[in-house]
Short mmCIF file of C-alpha atoms in Angstrom, two decimals:
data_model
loop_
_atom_site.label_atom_id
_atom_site.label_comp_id
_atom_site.label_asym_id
_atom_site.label_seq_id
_atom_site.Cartn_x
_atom_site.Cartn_y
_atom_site.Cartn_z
CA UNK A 1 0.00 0.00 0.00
CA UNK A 2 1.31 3.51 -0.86
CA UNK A 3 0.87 6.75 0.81
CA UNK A 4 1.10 10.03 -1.37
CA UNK A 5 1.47 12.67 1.25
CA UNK A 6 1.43 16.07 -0.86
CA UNK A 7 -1.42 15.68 -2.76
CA UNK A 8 -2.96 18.03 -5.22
CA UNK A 9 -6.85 18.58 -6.54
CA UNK A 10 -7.95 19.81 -9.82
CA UNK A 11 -11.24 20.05 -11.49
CA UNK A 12 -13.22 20.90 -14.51
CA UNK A 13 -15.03 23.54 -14.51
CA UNK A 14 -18.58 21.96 -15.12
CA UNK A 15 -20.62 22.33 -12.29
CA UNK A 16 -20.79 18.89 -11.02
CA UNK A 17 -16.51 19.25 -11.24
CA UNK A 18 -16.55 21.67 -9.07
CA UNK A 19 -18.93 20.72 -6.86
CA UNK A 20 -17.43 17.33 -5.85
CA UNK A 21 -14.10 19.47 -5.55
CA UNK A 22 -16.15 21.38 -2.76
CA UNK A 23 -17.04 18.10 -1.26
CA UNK A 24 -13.34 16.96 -1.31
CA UNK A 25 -11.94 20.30 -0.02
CA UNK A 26 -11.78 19.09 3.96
CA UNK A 27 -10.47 15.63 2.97
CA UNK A 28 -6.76 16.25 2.48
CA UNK A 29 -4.28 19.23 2.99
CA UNK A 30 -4.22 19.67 -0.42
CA UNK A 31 -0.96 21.37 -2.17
CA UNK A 32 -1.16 23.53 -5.40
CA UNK A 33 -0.73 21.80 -8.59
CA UNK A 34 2.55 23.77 -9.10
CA UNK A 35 3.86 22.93 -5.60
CA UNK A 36 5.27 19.61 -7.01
CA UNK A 37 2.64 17.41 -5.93
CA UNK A 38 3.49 13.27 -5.19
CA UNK A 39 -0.18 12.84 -6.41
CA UNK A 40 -2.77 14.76 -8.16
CA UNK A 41 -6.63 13.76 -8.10
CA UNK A 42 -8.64 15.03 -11.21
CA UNK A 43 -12.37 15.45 -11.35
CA UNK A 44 -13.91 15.38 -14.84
CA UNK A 45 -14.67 13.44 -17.69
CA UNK A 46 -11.78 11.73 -20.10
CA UNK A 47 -11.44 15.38 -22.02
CA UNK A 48 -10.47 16.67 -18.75
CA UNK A 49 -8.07 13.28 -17.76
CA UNK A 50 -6.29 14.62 -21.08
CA UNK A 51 -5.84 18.16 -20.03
CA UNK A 52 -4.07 16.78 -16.65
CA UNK A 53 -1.88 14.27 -18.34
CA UNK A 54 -0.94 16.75 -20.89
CA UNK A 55 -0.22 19.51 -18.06
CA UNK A 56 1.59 16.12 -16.34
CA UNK A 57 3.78 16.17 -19.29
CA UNK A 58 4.79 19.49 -19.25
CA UNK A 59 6.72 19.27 -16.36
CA UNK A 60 10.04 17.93 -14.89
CA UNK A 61 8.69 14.95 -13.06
CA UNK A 62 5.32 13.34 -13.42
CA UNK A 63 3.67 12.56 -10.22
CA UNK A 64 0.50 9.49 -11.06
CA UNK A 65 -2.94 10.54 -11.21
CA UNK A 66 -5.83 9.31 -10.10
CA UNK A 67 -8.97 10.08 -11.71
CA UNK A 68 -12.48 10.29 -10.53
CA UNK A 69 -16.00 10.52 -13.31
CA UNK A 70 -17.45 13.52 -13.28
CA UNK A 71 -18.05 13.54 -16.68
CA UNK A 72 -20.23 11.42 -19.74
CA UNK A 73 -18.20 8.65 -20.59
CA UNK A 74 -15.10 7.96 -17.81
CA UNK A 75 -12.84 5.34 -19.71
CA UNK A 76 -9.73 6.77 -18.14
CA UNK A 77 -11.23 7.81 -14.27
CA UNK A 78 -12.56 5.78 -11.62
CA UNK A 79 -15.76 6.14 -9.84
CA UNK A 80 -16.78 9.35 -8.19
CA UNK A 81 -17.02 8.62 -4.18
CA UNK A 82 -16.82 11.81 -2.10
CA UNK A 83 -15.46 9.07 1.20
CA UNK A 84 -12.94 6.71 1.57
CA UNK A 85 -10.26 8.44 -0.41
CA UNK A 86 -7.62 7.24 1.48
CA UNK A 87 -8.01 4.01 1.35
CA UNK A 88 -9.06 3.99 -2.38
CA UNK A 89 -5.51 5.45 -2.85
CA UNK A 90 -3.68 3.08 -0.88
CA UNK A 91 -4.73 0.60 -2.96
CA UNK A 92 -4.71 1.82 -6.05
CA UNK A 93 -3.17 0.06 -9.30
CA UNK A 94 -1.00 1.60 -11.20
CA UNK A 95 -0.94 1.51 -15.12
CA UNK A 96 2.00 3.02 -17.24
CA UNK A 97 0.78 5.27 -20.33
CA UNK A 98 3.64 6.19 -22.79
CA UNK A 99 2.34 8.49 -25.15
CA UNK A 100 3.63 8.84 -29.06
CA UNK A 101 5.55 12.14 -29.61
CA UNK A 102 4.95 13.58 -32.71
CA UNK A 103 6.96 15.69 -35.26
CA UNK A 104 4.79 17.37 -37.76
CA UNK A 105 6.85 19.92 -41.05
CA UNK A 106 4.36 22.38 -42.03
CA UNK A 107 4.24 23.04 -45.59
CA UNK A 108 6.05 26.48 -44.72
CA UNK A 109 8.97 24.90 -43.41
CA UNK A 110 8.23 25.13 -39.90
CA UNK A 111 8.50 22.13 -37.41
CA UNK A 112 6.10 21.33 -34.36
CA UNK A 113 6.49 18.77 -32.30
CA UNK A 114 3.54 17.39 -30.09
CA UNK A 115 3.07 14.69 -27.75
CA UNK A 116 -0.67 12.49 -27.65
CA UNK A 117 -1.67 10.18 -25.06
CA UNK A 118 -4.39 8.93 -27.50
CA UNK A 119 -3.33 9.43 -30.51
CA UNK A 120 -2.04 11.42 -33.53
CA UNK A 121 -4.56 11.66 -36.86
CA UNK A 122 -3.61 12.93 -40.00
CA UNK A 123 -6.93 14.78 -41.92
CA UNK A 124 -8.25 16.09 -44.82
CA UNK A 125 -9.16 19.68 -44.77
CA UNK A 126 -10.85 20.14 -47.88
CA UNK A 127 -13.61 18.13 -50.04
CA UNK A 128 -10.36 16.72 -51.59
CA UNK A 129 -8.99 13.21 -50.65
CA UNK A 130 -5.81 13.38 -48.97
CA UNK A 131 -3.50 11.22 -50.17
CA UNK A 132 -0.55 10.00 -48.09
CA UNK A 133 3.06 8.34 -48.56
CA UNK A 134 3.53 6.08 -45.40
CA UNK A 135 7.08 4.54 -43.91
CA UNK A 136 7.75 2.26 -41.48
CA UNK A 137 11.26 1.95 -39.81
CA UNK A 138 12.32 4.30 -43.42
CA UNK A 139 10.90 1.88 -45.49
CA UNK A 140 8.01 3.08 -47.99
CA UNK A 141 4.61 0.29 -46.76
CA UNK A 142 2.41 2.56 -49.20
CA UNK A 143 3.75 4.48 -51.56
CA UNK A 144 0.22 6.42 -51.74
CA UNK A 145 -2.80 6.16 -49.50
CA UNK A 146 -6.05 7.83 -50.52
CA UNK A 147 -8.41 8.32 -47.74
CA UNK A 148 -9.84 10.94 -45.63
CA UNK A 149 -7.28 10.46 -42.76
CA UNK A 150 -4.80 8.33 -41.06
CA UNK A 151 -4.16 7.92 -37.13
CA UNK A 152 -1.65 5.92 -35.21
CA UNK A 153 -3.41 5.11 -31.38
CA UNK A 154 -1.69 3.95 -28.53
CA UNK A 155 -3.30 1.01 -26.43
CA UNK A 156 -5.09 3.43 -23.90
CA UNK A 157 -6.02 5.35 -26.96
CA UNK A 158 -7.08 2.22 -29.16
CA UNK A 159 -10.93 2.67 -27.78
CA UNK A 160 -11.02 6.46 -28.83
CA UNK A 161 -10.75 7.97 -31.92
CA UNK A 162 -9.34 4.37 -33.31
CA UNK A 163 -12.05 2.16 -32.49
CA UNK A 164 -14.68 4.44 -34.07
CA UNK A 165 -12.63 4.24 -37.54
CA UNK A 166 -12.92 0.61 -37.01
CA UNK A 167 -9.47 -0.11 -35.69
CA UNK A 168 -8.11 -3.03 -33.44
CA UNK A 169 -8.81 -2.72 -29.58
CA UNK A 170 -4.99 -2.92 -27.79
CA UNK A 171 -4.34 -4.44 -24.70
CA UNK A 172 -2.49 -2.32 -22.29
CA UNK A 173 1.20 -3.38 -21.73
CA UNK A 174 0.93 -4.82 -25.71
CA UNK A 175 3.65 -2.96 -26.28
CA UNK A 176 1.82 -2.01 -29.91
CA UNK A 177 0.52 0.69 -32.28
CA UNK A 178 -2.69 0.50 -34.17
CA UNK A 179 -2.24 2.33 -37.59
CA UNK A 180 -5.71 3.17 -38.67
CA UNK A 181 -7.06 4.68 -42.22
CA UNK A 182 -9.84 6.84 -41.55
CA UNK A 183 -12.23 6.67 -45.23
CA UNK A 184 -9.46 4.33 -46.80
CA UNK A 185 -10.35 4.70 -50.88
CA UNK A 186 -7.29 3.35 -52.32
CA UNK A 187 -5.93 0.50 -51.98
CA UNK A 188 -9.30 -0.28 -51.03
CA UNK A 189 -8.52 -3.44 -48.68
CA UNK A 190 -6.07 -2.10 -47.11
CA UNK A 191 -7.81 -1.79 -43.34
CA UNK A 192 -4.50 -1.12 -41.33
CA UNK A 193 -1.84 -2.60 -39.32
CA UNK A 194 -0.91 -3.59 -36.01
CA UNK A 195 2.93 -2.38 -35.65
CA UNK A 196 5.74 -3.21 -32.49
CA UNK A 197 5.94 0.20 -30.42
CA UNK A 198 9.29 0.71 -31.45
CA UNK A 199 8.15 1.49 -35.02
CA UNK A 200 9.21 5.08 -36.58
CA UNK A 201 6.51 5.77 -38.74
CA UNK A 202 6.48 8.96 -41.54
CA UNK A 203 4.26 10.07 -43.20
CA UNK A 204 5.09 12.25 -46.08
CA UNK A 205 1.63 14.37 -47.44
CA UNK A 206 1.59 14.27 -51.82
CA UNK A 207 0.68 16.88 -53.50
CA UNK A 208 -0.24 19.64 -49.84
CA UNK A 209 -1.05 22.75 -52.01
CA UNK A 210 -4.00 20.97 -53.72
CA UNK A 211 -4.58 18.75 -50.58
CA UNK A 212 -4.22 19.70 -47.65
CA UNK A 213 -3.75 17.81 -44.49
CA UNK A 214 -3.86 19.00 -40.48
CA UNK A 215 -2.39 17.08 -38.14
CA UNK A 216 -3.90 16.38 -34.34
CA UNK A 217 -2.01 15.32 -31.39
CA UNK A 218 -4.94 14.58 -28.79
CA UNK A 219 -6.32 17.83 -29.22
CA UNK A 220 -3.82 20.33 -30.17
CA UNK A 221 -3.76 20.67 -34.20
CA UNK A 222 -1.24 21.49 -36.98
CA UNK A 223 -2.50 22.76 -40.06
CA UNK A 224 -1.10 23.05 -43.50
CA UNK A 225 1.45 19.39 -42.82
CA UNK A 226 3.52 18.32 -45.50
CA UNK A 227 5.09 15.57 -43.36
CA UNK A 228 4.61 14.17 -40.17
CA UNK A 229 6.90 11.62 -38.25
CA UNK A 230 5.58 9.52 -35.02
CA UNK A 231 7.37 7.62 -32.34
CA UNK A 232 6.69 6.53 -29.07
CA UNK A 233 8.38 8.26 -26.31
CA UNK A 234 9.41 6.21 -23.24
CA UNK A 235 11.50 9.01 -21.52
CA UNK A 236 8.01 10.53 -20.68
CA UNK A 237 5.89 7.57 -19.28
CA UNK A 238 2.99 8.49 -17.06
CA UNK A 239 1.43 6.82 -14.21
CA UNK A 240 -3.02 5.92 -13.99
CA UNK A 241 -3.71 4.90 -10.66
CA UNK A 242 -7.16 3.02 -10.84
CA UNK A 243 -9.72 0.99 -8.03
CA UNK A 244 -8.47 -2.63 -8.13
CA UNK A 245 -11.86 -3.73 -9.25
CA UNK A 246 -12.37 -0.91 -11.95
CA UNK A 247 -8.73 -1.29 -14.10
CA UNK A 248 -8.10 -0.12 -16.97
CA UNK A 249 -6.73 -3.16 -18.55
CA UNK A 250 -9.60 -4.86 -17.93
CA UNK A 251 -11.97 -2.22 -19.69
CA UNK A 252 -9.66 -2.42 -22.35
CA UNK A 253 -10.52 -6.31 -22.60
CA UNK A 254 -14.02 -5.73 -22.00
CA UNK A 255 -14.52 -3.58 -24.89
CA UNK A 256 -14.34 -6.22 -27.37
CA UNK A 257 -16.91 -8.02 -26.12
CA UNK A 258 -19.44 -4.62 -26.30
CA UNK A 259 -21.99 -5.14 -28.85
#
């Protein structure tokens, strides 16, 4: 069992958010998110679990979080219980997220580079079909991809974004990337691939002027790409602490059994 003694409570701003963070505000000496916290608790829905993660990132070391549903959905937060918080924390389980990092050239010359805990998507911003060189490891897998879009998802990002373009489910610790067309119109079977995390993929954008592609890491976007390159990175792993009984790995398994 662990004890996190500086502890640190954010919110979303939606009225249920911040009333639960109301509820909370006697149950720990809490310490400002900026007053390197050993644990921070985040109340929201999975938009929100992003924001933290992402803010997580930002920052020399990344203390774990532990989520609680305030929000629609929940996929990365545990239940909301205003009691027992200590105890729930002592026994929490802890799951390690490494999210992609992502180098994207703008057609201007200019490079950004992003990190996504979900995952990165390549899409068309006009009526026109993108169309798409794609490399694996250097190696040209398609020398031209027609489609609307392409994303690479992590595993706790394979039930976003990835699953609703109809791509694999990932167990957590699979140590894998799910590259997903989004729209795929040529080749025309061509439905994806399941590649080993230490993959280097590149994706080079033909033709940009006439068709032009944004790029999206999680929710931050680059517009106006004329090549992207993707790669996990393992020197910023991040730390999920869930309820025994309500881990993530197992809604990860779960999901392929939803109808």
């Amino acid at each position: 069992m662990t004890h996190y003694a500086r502890r640190a409570l954010v919110a979303s701003p939606t009225p249920p958010a911040q009333a639960a963070a109301a509820a909370l505000a006697d149950a720990a000496d809490w310490v400002g998110i900026d007053d390197q916290p050993d644990l921070v608790v985040a109340l929201g829905g999975d938009g929100f679990m992003l924001q933290t993660l992402h803010l997580m990132l930002e920052r020399r070391s990344q203390p774990p979080v532990f989520g609680m549903n305030l929000g629609t959905v929940g996929f990365l937060m545990n239940e909301w219980r205003p009691h027992g918080l200590d105890e729930r924390l002592a026994r929490a389980k802890p799951f390690m997220v490494t999210p992609l990092a992502m180098t994207a050239t703008g057609i201007d010359g200019r490079t950004h580079s992003l990190p996504a805990i979900n995952e990165v998507s390549l899409l068309r911003e006009t009526r026109q079909t993108a169309k798409l060189e794609v490399t694996v490891n250097d190696r040209i897998v398609l020398p031209e991809l027609a489609c609307d879009g392409l994303l690479a998802a992590t595993p706790a990002g394979s039930t976003a974004y990835n699953l609703s373009a109809q791509g694999p489910i990932l167990p957590l610790g699979s140590a894998l990337i799910a590259l997903t067309p989004i729209s795929a119109f040529r080749p025309r079977r061509w439905r994806g691939a399941i590649l080993p995390d230490k993959a280097r993929i590149g994706i080079r954008v033909l033709n940009p002027g006439k068709r032009p592609v944004s790029a999206v890491a999680d929710q931050r976007e680059i517009r106006d790409v004329a090549s992207v390159a993707i790669a996990m990175d393992r020197a910023r792993e991040l730390t999920l602490l869930f309820d025994p009984e309500h881990a993530l790995d197992d809604r990860i398994t779960m999901e392929q059994f939803v109808a």
